[in-house]
């Protein structure tokens, strides 16, 4: 049976790849990428989906940006382009080897690509959140996403992931999950989560 890519809160993990300070001035749509990754992180916390954060050579590229809201997550530092370092592998094992990965971060043609190849080779289902992934150039970003789709990854959006994970407006955590609904009358039932 072909995988259709239906996400579930059970057996999923969120991978946050190298969303660091030095990328701020050079990455296409950086602010939006971080904002969408932050929504995914917030939703995964609410829905008890584990999260793993990496930093690429933080001595040179700086720490994870504060607006991601990743305090409390211990970064796995790396120099390889793949996120699947020994420490990340061991974290995945301790989570019971989740089979679905929600992947976002920087850069599409480098660390996102290498991570995806490694995960797909292991038979894992990879969901790349296109509006939470970027590169310095839009050309690299678009071709990387197209190439990763050819390799068997599912391309999705932040909103698509959030709605798939909650499945139903009656979900007990629906009102807390940062979904931006545009369905007429939905606002009466859903107020986006606010910082309090």
Coordinates of C-alpha atoms in Angstrom, one line a residue:
X1 CA 0.0 0.0 0.0
X2 CA 1.4 3.4 -1.0
X3 CA 2.0 5.8 1.8
X4 CA -0.5 8.7 1.5
X5 CA 1.3 10.8 4.1
X6 CA -1.5 11.2 6.7
X7 CA 0.1 12.8 9.8
X8 CA -0.7 11.6 13.3
X9 CA 0.3 12.9 16.7
X10 CA 1.4 9.3 17.6
X11 CA 4.8 8.3 16.3
X12 CA 5.7 11.8 15.0
X13 CA 8.6 14.1 15.9
X14 CA 9.3 17.7 15.0
X15 CA 12.8 18.4 13.7
X16 CA 13.9 22.1 13.9
X17 CA 17.0 22.6 11.8
X18 CA 19.6 25.3 12.4
X19 CA 17.3 28.4 12.9
X20 CA 20.2 30.6 14.0
X21 CA 21.1 34.2 14.3
X22 CA 23.8 34.5 11.6
X23 CA 21.2 33.4 9.0
X24 CA 18.9 36.3 9.9
X25 CA 20.1 38.8 7.3
X26 CA 20.7 36.4 4.4
X27 CA 17.8 33.9 4.4
X28 CA 14.9 34.5 2.0
X29 CA 11.7 35.3 4.1
X30 CA 13.6 34.6 7.4
X31 CA 10.9 36.3 9.6
X32 CA 8.1 34.3 8.1
X33 CA 10.1 31.0 8.3
X34 CA 10.8 31.6 12.0
X35 CA 7.2 32.6 12.7
X36 CA 5.9 29.4 11.1
X37 CA 8.4 27.2 12.8
X38 CA 7.4 28.8 16.1
X39 CA 3.7 28.0 15.4
X40 CA 4.7 24.3 14.7
X41 CA 6.8 24.2 17.9
X42 CA 3.9 25.7 20.0
X43 CA 1.4 23.2 18.5
X44 CA 3.7 20.2 19.0
X45 CA 4.2 21.2 22.7
X46 CA 0.4 21.4 23.1
X47 CA -0.2 18.1 21.3
X48 CA 2.7 16.3 23.2
X49 CA 4.7 15.7 20.0
X50 CA 8.4 15.6 20.8
X51 CA 10.8 18.2 19.4
X52 CA 14.5 18.0 18.4
X53 CA 16.5 21.1 17.7
X54 CA 19.9 21.3 16.0
X55 CA 22.4 24.1 15.6
X56 CA 25.0 24.1 12.8
X57 CA 28.5 25.2 14.2
X58 CA 27.0 27.7 16.7
X59 CA 30.5 29.2 17.3
X60 CA 30.3 30.7 13.8
X61 CA 26.5 30.8 13.1
X62 CA 25.4 31.9 16.5
X63 CA 22.6 30.5 18.8
X64 CA 19.0 29.6 17.9
X65 CA 16.9 32.8 17.4
X66 CA 14.9 33.7 20.5
X67 CA 11.6 34.3 18.6
X68 CA 11.5 30.6 17.8
X69 CA 10.5 30.1 21.4
X70 CA 12.8 27.0 21.8
X71 CA 14.0 27.7 25.3
X72 CA 13.9 24.5 27.2
X73 CA 15.0 22.5 24.2
X74 CA 18.7 21.5 24.4
X75 CA 20.3 22.1 21.0
X76 CA 22.2 19.2 19.4
X77 CA 25.3 20.9 17.9
X78 CA 26.7 19.6 14.6
X79 CA 29.0 20.3 11.7
X80 CA 27.5 17.7 9.3
X81 CA 24.7 18.8 7.0
X82 CA 22.5 16.0 8.1
X83 CA 20.7 16.4 11.4
X84 CA 21.1 12.7 12.1
X85 CA 24.1 13.0 14.3
X86 CA 24.9 10.4 17.0
X87 CA 23.1 12.5 19.6
X88 CA 20.0 13.0 17.5
X89 CA 20.0 9.3 16.6
X90 CA 20.1 8.5 20.3
X91 CA 17.3 11.0 21.0
X92 CA 15.1 9.4 18.3
X93 CA 15.8 6.0 19.8
X94 CA 14.8 7.2 23.3
X95 CA 11.5 8.4 21.7
X96 CA 10.8 4.9 20.5
X97 CA 12.0 5.5 16.9
X98 CA 9.1 7.7 15.5
X99 CA 8.3 6.9 11.9
X100 CA 6.9 10.3 10.9
X101 CA 9.1 13.4 10.8
X102 CA 7.8 17.0 10.5
X103 CA 10.9 18.9 9.2
X104 CA 11.5 22.7 9.1
X105 CA 14.5 25.1 9.1
X106 CA 17.5 26.2 7.1
X107 CA 18.8 25.7 4.5
X108 CA 16.7 23.7 2.0
X109 CA 19.4 22.6 -0.4
X110 CA 21.9 21.8 2.4
X111 CA 20.8 20.5 5.9
X112 CA 17.2 20.0 5.1
X113 CA 18.1 18.0 1.9
X114 CA 20.8 15.9 3.6
X115 CA 18.5 15.2 6.6
X116 CA 15.6 14.2 4.3
X117 CA 17.8 11.8 2.3
X118 CA 19.0 10.1 5.5
X119 CA 15.5 9.8 6.9
X120 CA 13.9 8.5 3.6
X121 CA 16.7 6.0 3.2
X122 CA 15.7 4.6 6.7
X123 CA 12.1 4.2 5.5
X124 CA 10.8 7.1 7.6
X125 CA 8.0 9.4 6.3
X126 CA 9.3 13.0 6.0
X127 CA 6.9 16.0 5.9
X128 CA 8.8 19.1 4.8
X129 CA 7.0 22.2 5.9
X130 CA 7.6 24.4 2.8
X131 CA 6.6 27.7 4.4
X132 CA 8.9 27.0 7.4
X133 CA 12.0 26.0 5.2
X134 CA 14.2 28.4 3.3
X135 CA 17.6 29.2 1.8
X136 CA 19.6 32.3 0.9
X137 CA 18.2 32.2 -2.6
X138 CA 14.6 31.5 -3.7
X139 CA 16.0 29.5 -6.6
X140 CA 17.9 27.1 -4.2
X141 CA 14.8 26.9 -2.0
X142 CA 12.4 26.0 -4.8
X143 CA 14.7 23.5 -6.6
X144 CA 15.6 21.8 -3.3
X145 CA 11.9 21.3 -2.4
X146 CA 11.2 20.0 -5.9
X147 CA 14.1 17.6 -5.7
X148 CA 13.1 16.4 -2.2
X149 CA 9.6 15.7 -3.4
X150 CA 11.2 13.5 -6.1
X151 CA 13.0 11.6 -3.4
X152 CA 9.8 10.7 -1.6
X153 CA 9.3 13.5 0.9
X154 CA 5.8 15.0 1.4
X155 CA 5.7 18.8 0.9
X156 CA 3.2 20.6 3.1
X157 CA 2.5 23.9 4.9
X158 CA 2.3 25.0 8.5
X159 CA -1.4 25.3 8.3
X160 CA -1.7 21.9 6.6
X161 CA 0.3 20.2 9.4
X162 CA -1.6 21.8 12.2
X163 CA -5.0 20.9 10.7
X164 CA -3.9 17.3 10.0
X165 CA -2.7 16.9 13.6
X166 CA -5.9 18.1 15.3
X167 CA -8.2 16.5 12.7
X168 CA -11.4 18.0 14.1
X169 CA -12.6 21.4 15.4
X170 CA -13.9 19.4 18.4
X171 CA -10.3 18.3 19.3
X172 CA -9.8 19.1 23.0
X173 CA -6.7 21.3 22.2
X174 CA -8.1 22.9 19.0
X175 CA -8.5 26.4 20.5
X176 CA -4.9 26.4 21.8
X177 CA -3.3 25.3 18.5
X178 CA -2.2 28.3 16.5
X179 CA -4.3 27.7 13.4
X180 CA -5.3 30.6 11.2
X181 CA -8.7 29.6 9.9
X182 CA -10.4 31.5 7.1
X183 CA -13.6 29.5 7.1
X184 CA -16.7 31.8 7.4
X185 CA -18.0 31.7 11.0
X186 CA -14.9 29.8 12.2
X187 CA -13.8 32.8 14.2
X188 CA -16.7 32.3 16.6
X189 CA -15.4 28.8 17.4
X190 CA -11.7 29.5 17.3
X191 CA -9.6 32.2 18.8
X192 CA -5.8 32.0 18.0
X193 CA -3.6 31.4 21.0
X194 CA -2.2 34.6 22.4
X195 CA 0.9 35.1 24.5
X196 CA -0.1 35.6 28.1

